[in-house]
Coordinates of C-alpha atoms in Angstrom, one line a residue:
M1 CA -11.7 -10.5 -30.1
A2 CA -14.1 -13.2 -29.1
V3 CA -12.0 -13.9 -26.0
E4 CA -13.6 -12.6 -22.9
G5 CA -11.7 -9.8 -21.2
Y6 CA -10.3 -10.1 -17.7
F7 CA -12.1 -8.3 -14.9
P8 CA -10.8 -8.4 -11.3
P9 CA -13.4 -10.3 -9.3
V10 CA -15.6 -8.5 -6.7
D11 CA -17.1 -10.1 -3.7
E12 CA -20.5 -8.3 -3.7
E13 CA -21.8 -10.2 -0.8
R14 CA -19.0 -9.1 1.5
F15 CA -18.7 -5.6 0.0
S16 CA -22.3 -4.9 -1.0
R17 CA -23.0 -1.6 -2.9
D18 CA -25.7 0.2 -0.8
N19 CA -27.6 3.5 -1.3
V20 CA -26.0 4.3 -4.7
H21 CA -27.4 7.7 -5.8
F22 CA -26.6 11.0 -7.5
P23 CA -26.2 13.6 -4.7
E24 CA -29.0 15.9 -3.9
K25 CA -27.9 19.6 -4.1
S26 CA -28.9 20.1 -0.5
A27 CA -26.3 17.4 0.6
N28 CA -23.6 18.6 -1.8
S29 CA -22.9 22.2 -0.8
H30 CA -19.6 22.6 -2.8
D31 CA -20.6 20.2 -5.7
A32 CA -17.6 18.0 -4.7
W33 CA -19.6 14.7 -4.7
A34 CA -20.0 13.1 -8.1
W35 CA -21.9 10.0 -6.8
N36 CA -22.7 8.7 -3.3
C37 CA -22.9 5.2 -2.0
S38 CA -22.1 3.2 1.1
I39 CA -19.7 0.3 0.9
V40 CA -18.2 -1.4 3.9
D41 CA -16.8 -4.9 4.6
K42 CA -19.6 -6.9 6.1
Q43 CA -16.9 -9.2 7.6
A44 CA -14.7 -6.4 9.0
K45 CA -12.5 -7.3 12.0
G46 CA -10.7 -4.1 12.4
G47 CA -7.8 -3.0 10.2
K48 CA -5.7 0.1 9.6
L49 CA -8.7 2.1 8.2
H50 CA -11.3 0.8 10.6
R51 CA -14.2 3.2 11.1
K52 CA -12.6 5.7 8.6
T53 CA -14.6 7.1 5.7
F54 CA -13.3 7.7 2.2
A55 CA -14.1 9.2 -1.2
L56 CA -12.5 8.1 -4.5
K57 CA -11.5 10.4 -7.4
D58 CA -14.0 9.7 -10.1
N59 CA -11.5 8.0 -12.4
V60 CA -11.2 5.2 -9.9
A61 CA -13.5 2.2 -10.6
V62 CA -16.1 1.0 -8.1
K63 CA -18.3 -1.7 -9.5
D64 CA -22.0 -0.7 -9.9
V65 CA -21.2 3.0 -9.1
P66 CA -21.2 5.3 -12.2
L67 CA -17.9 6.8 -13.3
L68 CA -18.0 10.2 -15.0
L69 CA -14.3 11.3 -15.6
G70 CA -15.5 14.9 -15.0
T71 CA -16.9 15.1 -18.5
N72 CA -20.1 15.3 -20.5
L73 CA -18.8 12.9 -23.2
F74 CA -20.9 10.1 -21.6
K75 CA -23.2 9.9 -18.7
D76 CA -24.1 6.2 -18.3
Y77 CA -20.9 4.3 -17.9
V78 CA -20.9 1.9 -14.9
P79 CA -17.7 -0.1 -14.1
N80 CA -17.9 -3.9 -13.7
C81 CA -14.9 -4.2 -11.4
D82 CA -13.2 -2.5 -8.4
A83 CA -9.9 -0.7 -8.6
T84 CA -7.1 -2.3 -6.5
V85 CA -7.3 0.8 -4.2
T86 CA -11.0 0.5 -3.8
N87 CA -10.6 -3.1 -2.6
R88 CA -7.7 -2.3 -0.3
I89 CA -9.6 0.4 1.5
L90 CA -12.5 -2.0 2.1
E91 CA -10.3 -4.9 3.1
T92 CA -8.6 -2.8 5.8
G93 CA -11.8 -1.6 7.4
G94 CA -12.6 1.6 5.6
Q95 CA -16.0 2.8 4.4
I96 CA -16.4 4.2 0.9
L97 CA -19.0 7.0 0.8
G98 CA -18.8 7.9 -2.9
K99 CA -16.9 9.3 -5.8
A100 CA -15.3 12.8 -5.7
V101 CA -15.7 15.2 -8.6
Y102 CA -12.7 15.9 -10.6
E103 CA -11.8 18.3 -13.5
N104 CA -12.8 17.6 -17.0
M105 CA -10.8 14.6 -18.3
C106 CA -8.2 15.5 -15.7
H107 CA -7.2 18.5 -17.9
S108 CA -7.3 21.4 -15.4
A109 CA -5.4 22.4 -12.3
T110 CA -8.2 24.7 -11.2
S111 CA -11.8 23.7 -10.2
H112 CA -14.1 25.2 -12.8
S113 CA -14.2 22.6 -15.6
S114 CA -16.1 19.6 -14.4
G115 CA -19.2 18.5 -16.3
T116 CA -21.2 18.6 -13.0
G117 CA -20.2 22.2 -12.2
I118 CA -17.7 24.4 -10.4
V119 CA -16.1 23.1 -7.2
E120 CA -15.4 26.0 -4.9
S121 CA -12.8 26.4 -2.2
P122 CA -14.0 25.1 1.1
F123 CA -12.7 28.2 2.8
A124 CA -13.4 31.0 0.3
K125 CA -16.4 31.0 -2.0
G126 CA -15.6 32.0 -5.5
Y127 CA -12.0 30.8 -5.3
S128 CA -10.4 27.7 -6.8
A129 CA -10.1 24.5 -4.8
G130 CA -7.3 23.4 -7.2
G131 CA -7.3 20.4 -9.5
S132 CA -7.6 18.1 -11.0
S133 CA -8.6 16.1 -7.8
S134 CA -10.7 19.0 -6.8
G135 CA -13.6 17.2 -5.1
S136 CA -11.1 14.9 -3.2
G137 CA -9.4 18.0 -1.5
V138 CA -12.7 19.7 -0.7
L139 CA -14.4 16.7 0.8
V140 CA -11.5 16.0 3.2
A141 CA -11.2 19.7 4.1
L142 CA -15.0 19.9 4.9
G143 CA -14.7 16.8 7.1
E144 CA -17.2 14.9 5.0
V145 CA -14.7 12.0 4.7
D146 CA -11.5 11.1 6.6
G147 CA -9.5 10.6 3.5
A148 CA -9.7 10.6 -0.3
V149 CA -7.8 9.1 -3.2
G150 CA -6.4 11.5 -5.8
A151 CA -4.7 10.8 -9.0
D152 CA -1.6 12.9 -9.9
Q153 CA 0.1 13.2 -13.3
G154 CA 1.3 16.8 -13.0
G155 CA 0.2 18.0 -9.6
S156 CA -3.4 16.8 -9.6
T157 CA -3.3 15.5 -6.0
R158 CA -0.8 17.9 -4.5
V159 CA -2.4 21.1 -5.9
P160 CA -5.9 20.6 -4.5
A161 CA -4.5 19.4 -1.2
A162 CA -2.4 22.6 -1.0
N163 CA -5.3 24.9 -2.0
C164 CA -7.5 23.2 0.6
G165 CA -4.9 23.2 3.4
M166 CA -4.7 19.4 3.4
V167 CA -1.9 16.8 3.1
G168 CA -1.6 15.3 -0.4
L169 CA 1.0 12.8 -1.4
K170 CA 2.2 11.8 -4.9
P171 CA 3.9 8.5 -4.0
T172 CA 6.9 7.0 -5.7
F173 CA 5.8 5.8 -9.1
G174 CA 4.2 2.4 -8.9
L175 CA 4.0 2.2 -5.1
V176 CA 0.2 2.4 -5.3
P177 CA -1.2 0.1 -8.0
Y178 CA -3.1 1.9 -10.7
T179 CA -5.3 -1.1 -11.7
G180 CA -8.9 -0.1 -12.4
S181 CA -8.3 3.6 -12.7
G182 CA -8.6 5.9 -15.7
S183 CA -5.2 6.7 -17.1
N184 CA -3.7 9.8 -18.7
E185 CA -0.2 8.5 -19.7
P186 CA 0.9 5.2 -18.1
T187 CA 4.4 6.2 -17.1
N188 CA 3.0 9.3 -15.5
D189 CA 0.1 8.0 -13.4
H190 CA 0.2 8.1 -9.6
L191 CA -2.7 7.5 -7.2
G192 CA -2.1 9.0 -3.8
P193 CA -3.9 9.9 -0.5
I194 CA -5.3 13.2 0.7
T195 CA -5.9 13.5 4.5
R196 CA -6.0 16.2 7.1
T197 CA -2.7 15.1 8.9
V198 CA 0.6 13.6 7.9
L199 CA 0.0 10.7 10.2
D200 CA -3.4 9.9 8.7
N201 CA -1.7 10.1 5.2
A202 CA 1.0 7.6 6.3
I203 CA -1.6 5.2 7.6
F204 CA -3.7 5.5 4.5
L205 CA -0.6 4.8 2.3
E206 CA 0.2 1.7 4.3
A207 CA -3.3 0.4 3.5
I208 CA -3.2 1.0 -0.3
A209 CA 0.4 0.6 -1.3
G210 CA 2.3 -2.5 -2.6
I211 CA 2.4 -4.6 -5.7
D212 CA -0.9 -6.1 -6.9
N213 CA 0.6 -8.5 -9.5
I214 CA -1.7 -6.9 -12.2
D215 CA -0.4 -3.5 -12.9
D216 CA 3.2 -3.4 -14.1
R217 CA 3.7 0.1 -12.8
S218 CA 3.6 -1.6 -9.4
F219 CA 6.0 -4.5 -10.1
P220 CA 9.0 -2.9 -8.4
A221 CA 7.0 -2.1 -5.2
P222 CA 7.2 -4.4 -2.2
H223 CA 4.5 -6.9 -1.4
P224 CA 1.9 -5.2 0.9
S225 CA 3.0 -7.4 3.8
R226 CA 6.6 -6.1 3.4
L227 CA 6.0 -2.4 3.2
P228 CA 7.8 -0.1 5.6
A229 CA 5.8 1.1 8.6
Y230 CA 5.4 4.6 7.3
S231 CA 3.4 5.8 10.3
S232 CA 6.1 4.5 12.7
I233 CA 8.7 6.7 10.9
L234 CA 6.8 9.7 12.3
N235 CA 7.7 8.7 15.9
L236 CA 10.3 11.4 16.3
P237 CA 11.8 12.8 19.5
E238 CA 10.0 15.9 20.8
D239 CA 13.3 17.7 21.3
Q240 CA 15.0 18.4 18.0
P241 CA 12.9 15.9 16.0
L242 CA 14.9 16.4 12.8
A243 CA 18.4 16.2 14.3
G244 CA 20.7 14.3 12.0
K245 CA 18.4 14.7 9.0
C246 CA 19.7 16.5 5.9
F247 CA 17.5 18.2 3.3
A248 CA 18.4 19.8 -0.1
D249 CA 16.9 23.1 -0.9
I250 CA 16.9 23.3 -4.7
K251 CA 17.9 26.8 -5.7
E252 CA 16.1 26.7 -9.1
S253 CA 12.8 25.8 -7.6
L254 CA 12.5 29.4 -6.2
S255 CA 13.2 31.1 -9.5
A256 CA 10.6 29.5 -11.8
P257 CA 8.7 31.8 -14.1
A258 CA 5.4 33.3 -12.6
L259 CA 6.4 32.1 -9.1
G260 CA 4.7 34.4 -6.6
S261 CA 6.7 36.2 -3.9
R262 CA 4.3 34.7 -1.2
V263 CA 5.2 31.2 -2.4
V264 CA 8.9 32.0 -2.1
K265 CA 8.4 33.5 1.3
T266 CA 6.4 30.4 2.5
S267 CA 9.2 28.1 1.3
Q268 CA 11.8 30.1 3.1
V269 CA 9.8 30.0 6.3
A270 CA 9.5 26.2 6.0
V271 CA 13.3 25.9 5.5
A272 CA 13.9 28.0 8.6
K273 CA 11.5 25.7 10.5
Y274 CA 13.4 22.6 9.4
V275 CA 16.6 24.2 10.8
E276 CA 14.9 25.1 14.0
L277 CA 13.8 21.5 14.4
G278 CA 17.4 20.3 14.1
A279 CA 17.8 19.5 10.5
T280 CA 20.7 20.6 8.2
V281 CA 19.4 22.3 5.0
D282 CA 21.9 22.5 2.1
E283 CA 21.1 24.7 -0.9
V284 CA 22.1 23.0 -4.1
S285 CA 21.9 24.0 -7.7
M286 CA 20.2 21.6 -10.1
T287 CA 20.1 23.2 -13.5
T288 CA 17.9 20.4 -15.0
H289 CA 15.1 21.4 -12.6
S290 CA 14.2 24.4 -14.8
K291 CA 13.7 22.0 -17.8
G292 CA 11.2 19.8 -15.8
A293 CA 8.1 21.2 -17.4
A294 CA 9.4 20.7 -20.9
I295 CA 10.4 17.1 -20.1
W296 CA 7.0 16.4 -18.6
T297 CA 5.3 17.9 -21.6
G298 CA 7.2 15.7 -24.0
V299 CA 6.2 12.5 -22.0
S300 CA 2.7 13.5 -21.0
K301 CA 1.4 15.0 -24.2
V302 CA 3.0 12.6 -26.8
G303 CA 2.7 9.5 -24.7
G304 CA -0.8 10.5 -23.6
F305 CA -1.9 10.9 -27.2
L306 CA -0.5 7.6 -28.3
A307 CA -2.2 5.9 -25.4
K308 CA -5.5 7.6 -26.2
I309 CA -5.7 6.9 -30.0
S310 CA -4.9 3.2 -29.5
G311 CA -7.0 2.8 -26.2
S312 CA -3.9 0.9 -24.8
F313 CA -0.3 1.1 -24.2
G314 CA 2.8 -1.1 -24.2
G315 CA 2.7 -2.2 -20.5
R316 CA 1.0 -5.1 -18.8
G317 CA -2.1 -4.5 -16.8
H318 CA -5.9 -4.4 -16.6
Q319 CA -7.7 -2.3 -19.2
I320 CA -11.0 -0.7 -18.5
L321 CA -12.5 -1.9 -21.8
G322 CA -16.0 -0.5 -21.3
L323 CA -14.7 3.0 -20.6
K324 CA -12.1 2.9 -23.4
S325 CA -14.9 1.9 -25.9
L326 CA -16.7 5.2 -25.1
L327 CA -13.6 7.4 -25.5
Y328 CA -11.8 5.8 -28.4
P329 CA -11.3 6.1 -31.3
I330 CA -11.1 9.9 -31.1
G331 CA -13.4 11.4 -33.7
Q332 CA -16.1 14.0 -34.4
H333 CA -18.7 11.7 -32.8
N334 CA -17.2 12.0 -29.4
Q335 CA -15.5 15.4 -29.5
D336 CA -18.3 17.9 -30.2
E337 CA -18.9 18.2 -26.4
T338 CA -15.3 18.1 -25.4
Y339 CA -14.0 20.7 -22.9
A340 CA -12.0 23.4 -24.9
P341 CA -8.7 22.8 -23.2
T342 CA -9.0 19.1 -24.0
K343 CA -9.4 19.9 -27.7
N344 CA -6.3 22.1 -27.4
I345 CA -4.4 19.3 -25.7
Y346 CA -5.3 16.7 -28.3
L347 CA -4.4 19.0 -31.2
N348 CA -1.0 19.9 -29.5
E349 CA -0.4 16.2 -28.9
L350 CA -1.2 15.3 -32.6
Y351 CA 1.1 18.1 -33.8
A352 CA 4.0 16.9 -31.5
V353 CA 3.5 13.3 -32.7
E354 CA 3.7 14.3 -36.4
K355 CA 6.5 16.9 -36.1
F356 CA 8.7 15.6 -33.3
Q357 CA 8.7 11.8 -33.6
L358 CA 11.6 11.3 -31.1
L359 CA 10.3 13.7 -28.4
L360 CA 8.7 11.0 -26.3
A361 CA 11.8 8.9 -26.4
K362 CA 14.0 11.8 -25.5
G363 CA 11.8 13.0 -22.7
S364 CA 11.6 9.5 -21.2
I365 CA 15.3 9.0 -21.3
T366 CA 16.0 12.5 -19.8
R367 CA 13.4 11.9 -17.1
I368 CA 14.7 8.6 -15.8
R369 CA 18.4 9.4 -15.8
T370 CA 20.1 10.4 -12.6
F371 CA 20.0 14.2 -11.9
K372 CA 23.0 15.4 -10.1
P373 CA 23.4 18.7 -8.2
K374 CA 25.8 21.2 -9.8
R375 CA 28.0 21.1 -6.7
S376 CA 28.8 18.4 -4.2
S377 CA 26.2 18.1 -1.4
S378 CA 26.6 16.1 1.8
C379 CA 22.8 15.7 1.7
F380 CA 22.9 13.9 -1.6
A381 CA 26.0 12.0 -0.7
N382 CA 24.4 10.6 2.4
R383 CA 21.2 9.7 0.5
D384 CA 18.7 10.9 3.1
A385 CA 17.8 14.1 1.5
G386 CA 14.5 15.6 0.6
G387 CA 14.0 18.5 -1.7
T388 CA 12.2 21.7 -0.7
G389 CA 10.4 23.5 -3.4
G390 CA 9.7 21.8 -6.8
S391 CA 7.3 21.4 -9.6
G392 CA 5.6 18.6 -11.6

């Protein structure tokens, strides 16, 4: 324990932290800012994100800028390192304007639970902006930043992006390194971009993706210099731009419990648009789709609890030790002020660990095995398919 922990180095002369402050109410109309600052590369020479502005979900570390996790469990934690995504935004010319509010401990898909207050829809006062990356979606929608980083374990980037009318991406697992970001369950963590357009999203992804040689989630990812040019993929012909592309429309995705009729209609309209643009859309049956929520629960709840009570997990990577020391071990001393759904989650997790010891293993195996459609599909056979609809 006497050995000093590893902290990714920060060049504070090149990336100085300026004007760090808690936002004034008058400059925070939707309570979407958690903290404000101004950080830019003093040696900038252009780059993919040159002259673009960004906010980071407030589980992403920025050295010398407080981190709140959307909770009241602590108020004075200040990271001593930058997350990999923080550094990559700055190195590619972007300016970081602050931290975006997110829902309490990442435990809500609505926008009412943050310790700093309710985050309202940018377009309809009194309505939800979605969560848990609520502030990230709102700040992009309001035009206060060009892009924001979200974190997604079960929809937390995609839901606020959808509620706010923005583009939110949950990248392939590990494509964007998670180093320096607060984790929920390590095999379920994804950082991703929220932007106003698909093109901006692709450019943002090019800047932050690729292995960082620290986070083992990212080990299968290409080196940043060998990433595909995601933005170039969008250079499609104006006439029938999707000609030759094949998409799978998963039948079970439109029969989920509590699915609203307007959502079904919106999906059907999107499928029709794909066809109009030249694509082939093949409806397939994937019976395992309906079990997705149960599989996710087995991994997220049990795995998340085991990670929380130990303050660590079995993978290799950087641990935010200062933050973990404030949260763990779980006990009465740090749970009196816990958000009610968080208490519920912890109790459910504990029950699952005690009563279903093999649930995590079974969920993990089921999740990673290859899912095959019930009937043959040329889309799947040709391996260039995308699913429409979906969950989790």
